[in-house]
């Protein structure tokens, strides 16, 4: 093993005292579990608990990720914002598929969410623009709030022994959610 690999392997991982995740006790609606975990992170004083890696697809289909913050979550989906002419805005216009990955290392929790985005109305976008710290009183016609409408969620509760508990949710054609424990084959 090279020096870097050995140093990386020796780094501390997760704390011994982490919350659990009981697969038979999760709610039917994954948004409820997501909000509970987000609220736990906020209550624990996690710095930027609403930050996530937001992935879009480049023109050639390769994934592109960057860190954004969650602006809201409602019946339309999970909200993010950007300029329509930004790289991510152009990628979303070309292919609306996207994913988010939230990670709260202090509790060993991770949530991945994927689906398609839709541009929200101008009123929502301008309200978001005017709430920015850099707002100087003028509207920005290029500013856009998007909502990711989830097709799937995956919740991971890490464990010190690395036998993490993962729950996957899928939205059916009827709009209803189903969920099950995600297992990874040994190997």
mmCIF file of C-alpha atoms in Angstrom:
data_model
loop_
_atom_site.group_PDB
_atom_site.id
_atom_site.type_symbol
_atom_site.label_atom_id
_atom_site.label_comp_id
_atom_site.label_asym_id
_atom_site.label_seq_id
_atom_site.Cartn_x
_atom_site.Cartn_y
_atom_site.Cartn_z
ATOM 1 C CA UNK A 1 0.000 0.000 0.000
ATOM 2 C CA UNK A 2 1.407 3.391 -0.928
ATOM 3 C CA UNK A 3 1.864 6.166 1.613
ATOM 4 C CA UNK A 4 -1.272 8.096 0.639
ATOM 5 C CA UNK A 5 -3.444 4.986 0.688
ATOM 6 C CA UNK A 6 -2.136 4.047 4.138
ATOM 7 C CA UNK A 7 -2.699 7.576 5.486
ATOM 8 C CA UNK A 8 -6.222 7.679 4.079
ATOM 9 C CA UNK A 9 -7.093 4.286 5.568
ATOM 10 C CA UNK A 10 -5.830 5.457 8.983
ATOM 11 C CA UNK A 11 -8.068 8.539 9.089
ATOM 12 C CA UNK A 12 -10.925 8.375 11.594
ATOM 13 C CA UNK A 13 -14.279 7.494 10.103
ATOM 14 C CA UNK A 14 -17.566 7.802 11.929
ATOM 15 C CA UNK A 15 -18.086 8.338 15.645
ATOM 16 C CA UNK A 16 -19.222 5.353 17.686
ATOM 17 C CA UNK A 17 -22.430 7.041 18.809
ATOM 18 C CA UNK A 18 -24.615 7.571 15.753
ATOM 19 C CA UNK A 19 -28.363 7.418 15.278
ATOM 20 C CA UNK A 20 -29.936 4.238 13.958
ATOM 21 C CA UNK A 21 -32.277 3.609 11.048
ATOM 22 C CA UNK A 22 -34.919 0.913 11.449
ATOM 23 C CA UNK A 23 -36.128 -0.183 7.990
ATOM 24 C CA UNK A 24 -39.519 -1.259 9.360
ATOM 25 C CA UNK A 25 -40.138 2.113 11.042
ATOM 26 C CA UNK A 26 -39.603 4.559 8.156
ATOM 27 C CA UNK A 27 -42.507 6.736 6.984
ATOM 28 C CA UNK A 28 -44.356 6.020 3.740
ATOM 29 C CA UNK A 29 -43.439 9.458 2.372
ATOM 30 C CA UNK A 30 -39.660 9.898 1.962
ATOM 31 C CA UNK A 31 -39.984 13.684 2.270
ATOM 32 C CA UNK A 32 -40.962 13.145 5.931
ATOM 33 C CA UNK A 33 -37.752 11.225 6.629
ATOM 34 C CA UNK A 34 -35.667 13.752 4.690
ATOM 35 C CA UNK A 35 -37.150 16.666 6.649
ATOM 36 C CA UNK A 36 -36.638 14.846 9.962
ATOM 37 C CA UNK A 37 -32.961 14.278 9.136
ATOM 38 C CA UNK A 38 -32.535 17.872 7.952
ATOM 39 C CA UNK A 39 -34.165 19.160 11.158
ATOM 40 C CA UNK A 40 -31.847 16.928 13.204
ATOM 41 C CA UNK A 41 -28.834 18.420 11.401
ATOM 42 C CA UNK A 42 -30.101 21.960 11.975
ATOM 43 C CA UNK A 43 -30.754 21.258 15.676
ATOM 44 C CA UNK A 44 -27.262 19.754 16.035
ATOM 45 C CA UNK A 45 -25.708 22.956 14.706
ATOM 46 C CA UNK A 46 -24.314 21.384 11.532
ATOM 47 C CA UNK A 47 -22.734 24.059 9.364
ATOM 48 C CA UNK A 48 -24.720 24.504 6.140
ATOM 49 C CA UNK A 49 -26.997 21.504 6.665
ATOM 50 C CA UNK A 50 -28.872 22.510 3.510
ATOM 51 C CA UNK A 51 -25.773 22.191 1.292
ATOM 52 C CA UNK A 52 -25.670 19.335 -1.195
ATOM 53 C CA UNK A 53 -23.919 18.158 -4.315
ATOM 54 C CA UNK A 54 -26.223 18.890 -7.241
ATOM 55 C CA UNK A 55 -25.606 16.740 -10.308
ATOM 56 C CA UNK A 56 -26.726 17.494 -13.839
ATOM 57 C CA UNK A 57 -25.786 15.945 -17.172
ATOM 58 C CA UNK A 58 -23.380 17.493 -19.665
ATOM 59 C CA UNK A 59 -24.124 17.453 -23.376
ATOM 60 C CA UNK A 60 -22.204 14.193 -23.786
ATOM 61 C CA UNK A 61 -24.168 12.583 -20.925
ATOM 62 C CA UNK A 62 -21.373 12.733 -18.360
ATOM 63 C CA UNK A 63 -22.322 13.793 -14.821
ATOM 64 C CA UNK A 64 -21.404 17.254 -13.567
ATOM 65 C CA UNK A 65 -21.608 18.067 -9.865
ATOM 66 C CA UNK A 66 -21.305 21.209 -7.785
ATOM 67 C CA UNK A 67 -22.313 22.311 -4.303
ATOM 68 C CA UNK A 68 -25.596 24.217 -3.963
ATOM 69 C CA UNK A 69 -27.972 24.923 -1.126
ATOM 70 C CA UNK A 70 -31.534 23.720 -0.806
ATOM 71 C CA UNK A 71 -33.911 26.686 -0.944
ATOM 72 C CA UNK A 72 -37.182 24.952 -0.042
ATOM 73 C CA UNK A 73 -39.131 21.724 -0.227
ATOM 74 C CA UNK A 74 -42.837 21.678 -1.015
ATOM 75 C CA UNK A 75 -45.352 19.738 -3.113
ATOM 76 C CA UNK A 76 -43.487 20.850 -6.265
ATOM 77 C CA UNK A 77 -40.210 19.291 -5.106
ATOM 78 C CA UNK A 78 -36.820 20.312 -3.719
ATOM 79 C CA UNK A 79 -35.852 23.838 -4.790
ATOM 80 C CA UNK A 80 -32.518 25.173 -6.067
ATOM 81 C CA UNK A 81 -31.762 28.355 -7.983
ATOM 82 C CA UNK A 82 -29.332 29.635 -10.587
ATOM 83 C CA UNK A 83 -29.087 31.838 -13.650
ATOM 84 C CA UNK A 84 -30.798 30.314 -16.688
ATOM 85 C CA UNK A 85 -27.610 30.993 -18.679
ATOM 86 C CA UNK A 86 -25.274 29.321 -16.183
ATOM 87 C CA UNK A 87 -23.740 25.979 -17.085
ATOM 88 C CA UNK A 88 -26.199 24.150 -14.838
ATOM 89 C CA UNK A 89 -29.128 26.207 -16.184
ATOM 90 C CA UNK A 90 -28.195 25.304 -19.748
ATOM 91 C CA UNK A 91 -27.702 21.643 -18.789
ATOM 92 C CA UNK A 92 -31.125 21.536 -17.130
ATOM 93 C CA UNK A 93 -32.722 23.112 -20.215
ATOM 94 C CA UNK A 94 -31.133 20.421 -22.412
ATOM 95 C CA UNK A 95 -31.833 17.485 -20.055
ATOM 96 C CA UNK A 96 -33.979 18.005 -16.943
ATOM 97 C CA UNK A 97 -32.678 14.917 -15.111
ATOM 98 C CA UNK A 98 -30.770 15.768 -11.945
ATOM 99 C CA UNK A 99 -29.769 14.404 -8.550
ATOM 100 C CA UNK A 100 -28.838 15.747 -5.128
ATOM 101 C CA UNK A 101 -26.590 14.234 -2.467
ATOM 102 C CA UNK A 102 -26.796 15.539 1.105
ATOM 103 C CA UNK A 103 -24.221 14.360 3.645
ATOM 104 C CA UNK A 104 -24.230 15.117 7.348
ATOM 105 C CA UNK A 105 -20.946 13.583 8.514
ATOM 106 C CA UNK A 106 -21.569 14.295 12.192
ATOM 107 C CA UNK A 107 -24.487 11.853 12.246
ATOM 108 C CA UNK A 108 -23.228 9.586 9.454
ATOM 109 C CA UNK A 109 -26.320 10.292 7.369
ATOM 110 C CA UNK A 110 -26.560 10.667 3.615
ATOM 111 C CA UNK A 111 -29.578 11.247 1.384
ATOM 112 C CA UNK A 112 -29.546 10.943 -2.385
ATOM 113 C CA UNK A 113 -32.525 12.208 -4.387
ATOM 114 C CA UNK A 114 -33.041 11.946 -8.144
ATOM 115 C CA UNK A 115 -35.676 12.921 -10.666
ATOM 116 C CA UNK A 116 -36.469 15.671 -13.118
ATOM 117 C CA UNK A 117 -36.498 19.422 -12.583
ATOM 118 C CA UNK A 118 -39.072 21.976 -13.625
ATOM 119 C CA UNK A 119 -38.627 25.735 -13.784
ATOM 120 C CA UNK A 120 -40.893 27.440 -11.266
ATOM 121 C CA UNK A 121 -42.887 30.625 -11.839
ATOM 122 C CA UNK A 122 -41.372 34.086 -12.115
ATOM 123 C CA UNK A 123 -42.847 35.211 -8.778
ATOM 124 C CA UNK A 124 -41.054 32.384 -6.923
ATOM 125 C CA UNK A 125 -37.809 33.106 -8.777
ATOM 126 C CA UNK A 126 -37.863 36.852 -8.101
ATOM 127 C CA UNK A 127 -38.780 36.315 -4.434
ATOM 128 C CA UNK A 128 -35.700 34.085 -4.147
ATOM 129 C CA UNK A 129 -33.550 36.641 -5.966
ATOM 130 C CA UNK A 130 -34.654 39.486 -3.676
ATOM 131 C CA UNK A 131 -33.868 37.357 -0.584
ATOM 132 C CA UNK A 132 -30.206 36.926 -1.601
ATOM 133 C CA UNK A 133 -27.595 38.747 0.514
ATOM 134 C CA UNK A 134 -26.278 40.509 -2.606
ATOM 135 C CA UNK A 135 -29.700 41.857 -3.646
ATOM 136 C CA UNK A 136 -29.503 45.525 -4.617
ATOM 137 C CA UNK A 137 -33.158 46.291 -5.361
ATOM 138 C CA UNK A 138 -33.372 45.310 -9.032
ATOM 139 C CA UNK A 139 -35.108 42.218 -10.402
ATOM 140 C CA UNK A 140 -33.032 39.697 -12.313
ATOM 141 C CA UNK A 141 -34.960 38.354 -15.320
ATOM 142 C CA UNK A 142 -32.337 35.621 -15.774
ATOM 143 C CA UNK A 143 -32.766 34.174 -12.249
ATOM 144 C CA UNK A 144 -34.598 30.867 -12.017
ATOM 145 C CA UNK A 145 -35.782 28.636 -9.195
ATOM 146 C CA UNK A 146 -36.062 24.990 -10.191
ATOM 147 C CA UNK A 147 -37.854 22.199 -8.340
ATOM 148 C CA UNK A 148 -36.511 18.667 -8.469
ATOM 149 C CA UNK A 149 -39.515 16.336 -8.501
ATOM 150 C CA UNK A 150 -38.139 13.183 -6.909
ATOM 151 C CA UNK A 151 -38.514 9.840 -8.650
ATOM 152 C CA UNK A 152 -36.345 8.145 -6.020
ATOM 153 C CA UNK A 153 -34.624 8.688 -2.671
ATOM 154 C CA UNK A 154 -31.931 6.663 -0.970
ATOM 155 C CA UNK A 155 -31.218 7.125 2.754
ATOM 156 C CA UNK A 156 -27.988 5.817 4.263
ATOM 157 C CA UNK A 157 -27.323 5.619 7.977
ATOM 158 C CA UNK A 158 -23.631 4.897 8.386
ATOM 159 C CA UNK A 159 -22.237 2.661 11.081
ATOM 160 C CA UNK A 160 -18.769 2.457 12.581
ATOM 161 C CA UNK A 161 -18.406 -1.157 11.369
ATOM 162 C CA UNK A 162 -19.285 0.022 7.819
ATOM 163 C CA UNK A 163 -22.405 -2.170 7.740
ATOM 164 C CA UNK A 164 -24.473 0.829 6.749
ATOM 165 C CA UNK A 165 -28.266 0.717 6.643
ATOM 166 C CA UNK A 166 -29.741 1.920 3.334
ATOM 167 C CA UNK A 167 -33.396 2.462 2.497
ATOM 168 C CA UNK A 168 -34.478 3.099 -1.085
ATOM 169 C CA UNK A 169 -37.758 4.717 -2.092
ATOM 170 C CA UNK A 170 -39.214 4.641 -5.626
ATOM 171 C CA UNK A 171 -42.190 6.596 -6.942
ATOM 172 C CA UNK A 172 -44.588 4.387 -8.880
ATOM 173 C CA UNK A 173 -46.517 5.328 -12.011
ATOM 174 C CA UNK A 174 -49.495 6.058 -9.750
ATOM 175 C CA UNK A 175 -47.414 8.628 -7.804
ATOM 176 C CA UNK A 176 -47.280 6.476 -4.675
ATOM 177 C CA UNK A 177 -44.031 5.597 -2.928
ATOM 178 C CA UNK A 178 -42.685 2.148 -2.193
ATOM 179 C CA UNK A 179 -39.584 1.464 -0.106
ATOM 180 C CA UNK A 180 -37.263 -1.349 0.795
ATOM 181 C CA UNK A 181 -33.896 -1.960 2.352
ATOM 182 C CA UNK A 182 -31.066 -1.636 -0.169
ATOM 183 C CA UNK A 183 -28.568 -4.423 0.104
ATOM 184 C CA UNK A 184 -25.158 -4.576 -1.443
ATOM 185 C CA UNK A 185 -23.742 -7.964 -2.349
ATOM 186 C CA UNK A 186 -20.648 -8.984 -0.447
ATOM 187 C CA UNK A 187 -17.515 -8.657 -2.456
#
